[in-house]
Amino acid sequence: MAARLSAAVLSALVLWGGSAEAQAPLTAVRVPGAGPIADLAAPGWRQARPVKVAMLPQTATAPQKPDAAIKELSVRAAHNGGWIAFLLEWRDPTLSNRIVLDNFGDQVAVQLPLDPRGAVPSPMMGNAGGRVNIMQWRAAFQRDLDVGPPTVQDLYPNAWADFYPDEVLGAADARPYTGALGLENPISRGVATPVLDQMAGGWGSMTVKPDQHALGRGVWREGVWRVVITRPMGSDDVNAPRLVPGDRTVAGFAVWEGGNREVGSRKAWAPWVPLVIAR
């Protein structure tokens, strides 16, 4: 495995030191039912033992934020034979679910190797030939779904526009003025789930999948985020792992504290955690 990792990744892992070896495995317990496991209050979560995952600031590639705020995640996992889910909890004193220029949102992500029974890819978003599936929950998406997307006046109370280009121009002529939406950036569209289903083969290669399979929900209360991310254990998605009970693989995690100006590669991350899918 080490031969496939870059020097930068190895440097980051050295910082992890002996703690990685001491990381307790995460077991996805089998719970009754069928379909997505997206209920934060589902009684099945009481069967899942929480695992404490220590988080590291991302320092292998620029831009960096060495003072990343989140130091630890509590993670539980469960499956019902058809869907697998991760319940992630962490302390965050500031609710950041609005994105305005340099104000960033809270986020958390789960990473799984595409081939759960093959060679383990780099924990830092995979590598060439070692693709990973990254499911990223975003607080701003959750807010849009819970209370509706903000208007321009909500985000910029002092802004004023006489008219917008699409009100006076044809669609083709107005398109250059519509920014990311005009470029068909999938993140700029309305969302049906707060979780982006993505794939990567190394940092800088993150791509939103054309078909979205991941679901989830997050709630912030009294300075604590509780977020569940769930996806099918098997699907027709060639860029997703096919998991079966009895599998032993790994899972990775990343978290962003928007109130600490964390976004993109400015985040906290954790090397692979052993993951067992209970029979």
CSV table of N, CA, C and O in Angstrom, one decimal, residues 58 61-65 256 263-267:
chain,number,residue,atom,x,y,z
A,58,GLN,N,-6.0,18.8,7.2
A,58,GLN,CA,-5.5,18.4,5.9
A,58,GLN,C,-4.3,19.3,5.6
A,58,GLN,O,-4.4,20.5,5.5
A,61,THR,N,-1.9,19.1,0.8
A,61,THR,CA,-2.0,19.9,-0.4
A,61,THR,C,-2.6,21.3,-0.1
A,61,THR,O,-3.4,21.4,0.8
A,62,ALA,N,-2.3,22.3,-0.9
A,62,ALA,CA,-2.8,23.6,-0.7
A,62,ALA,C,-4.2,23.8,-1.4
A,62,ALA,O,-4.5,23.1,-2.4
A,63,PRO,N,-5.1,24.6,-0.8
A,63,PRO,CA,-4.9,25.4,0.4
A,63,PRO,C,-5.2,24.6,1.6
A,63,PRO,O,-5.9,23.6,1.6
A,64,GLN,N,-4.6,25.0,2.7
A,64,GLN,CA,-4.6,24.3,4.0
A,64,GLN,C,-5.2,25.2,5.1
A,64,GLN,O,-5.2,26.4,5.0
A,65,LYS,N,-5.6,24.5,6.2
A,65,LYS,CA,-6.0,25.2,7.4
A,65,LYS,C,-5.6,24.4,8.6
A,65,LYS,O,-6.3,23.5,9.1
A,256,TRP,N,-16.0,19.6,7.9
A,256,TRP,CA,-15.7,21.0,7.7
A,256,TRP,C,-16.5,21.8,8.7
A,256,TRP,O,-17.7,21.6,8.8
A,263,VAL,N,-13.5,25.1,4.0
A,263,VAL,CA,-14.2,24.8,2.8
A,263,VAL,C,-13.1,24.1,1.8
A,263,VAL,O,-11.9,24.3,1.9
A,264,GLY,N,-13.6,23.2,0.9
A,264,GLY,CA,-12.7,22.6,0.0
A,264,GLY,C,-11.7,21.7,0.7
A,264,GLY,O,-12.0,20.9,1.6
A,265,SER,N,-10.4,22.0,0.4
A,265,SER,CA,-9.3,21.2,1.0
A,265,SER,C,-9.0,21.7,2.4
A,265,SER,O,-8.2,21.0,3.1
A,266,ARG,N,-9.6,22.8,2.8
A,266,ARG,CA,-9.4,23.3,4.2
A,266,ARG,C,-10.4,22.5,5.1
A,266,ARG,O,-11.5,23.0,5.2
A,267,LYS,N,-10.0,21.4,5.7
A,267,LYS,CA,-10.9,20.5,6.4
A,267,LYS,C,-10.1,19.7,7.4
A,267,LYS,O,-8.9,19.7,7.4
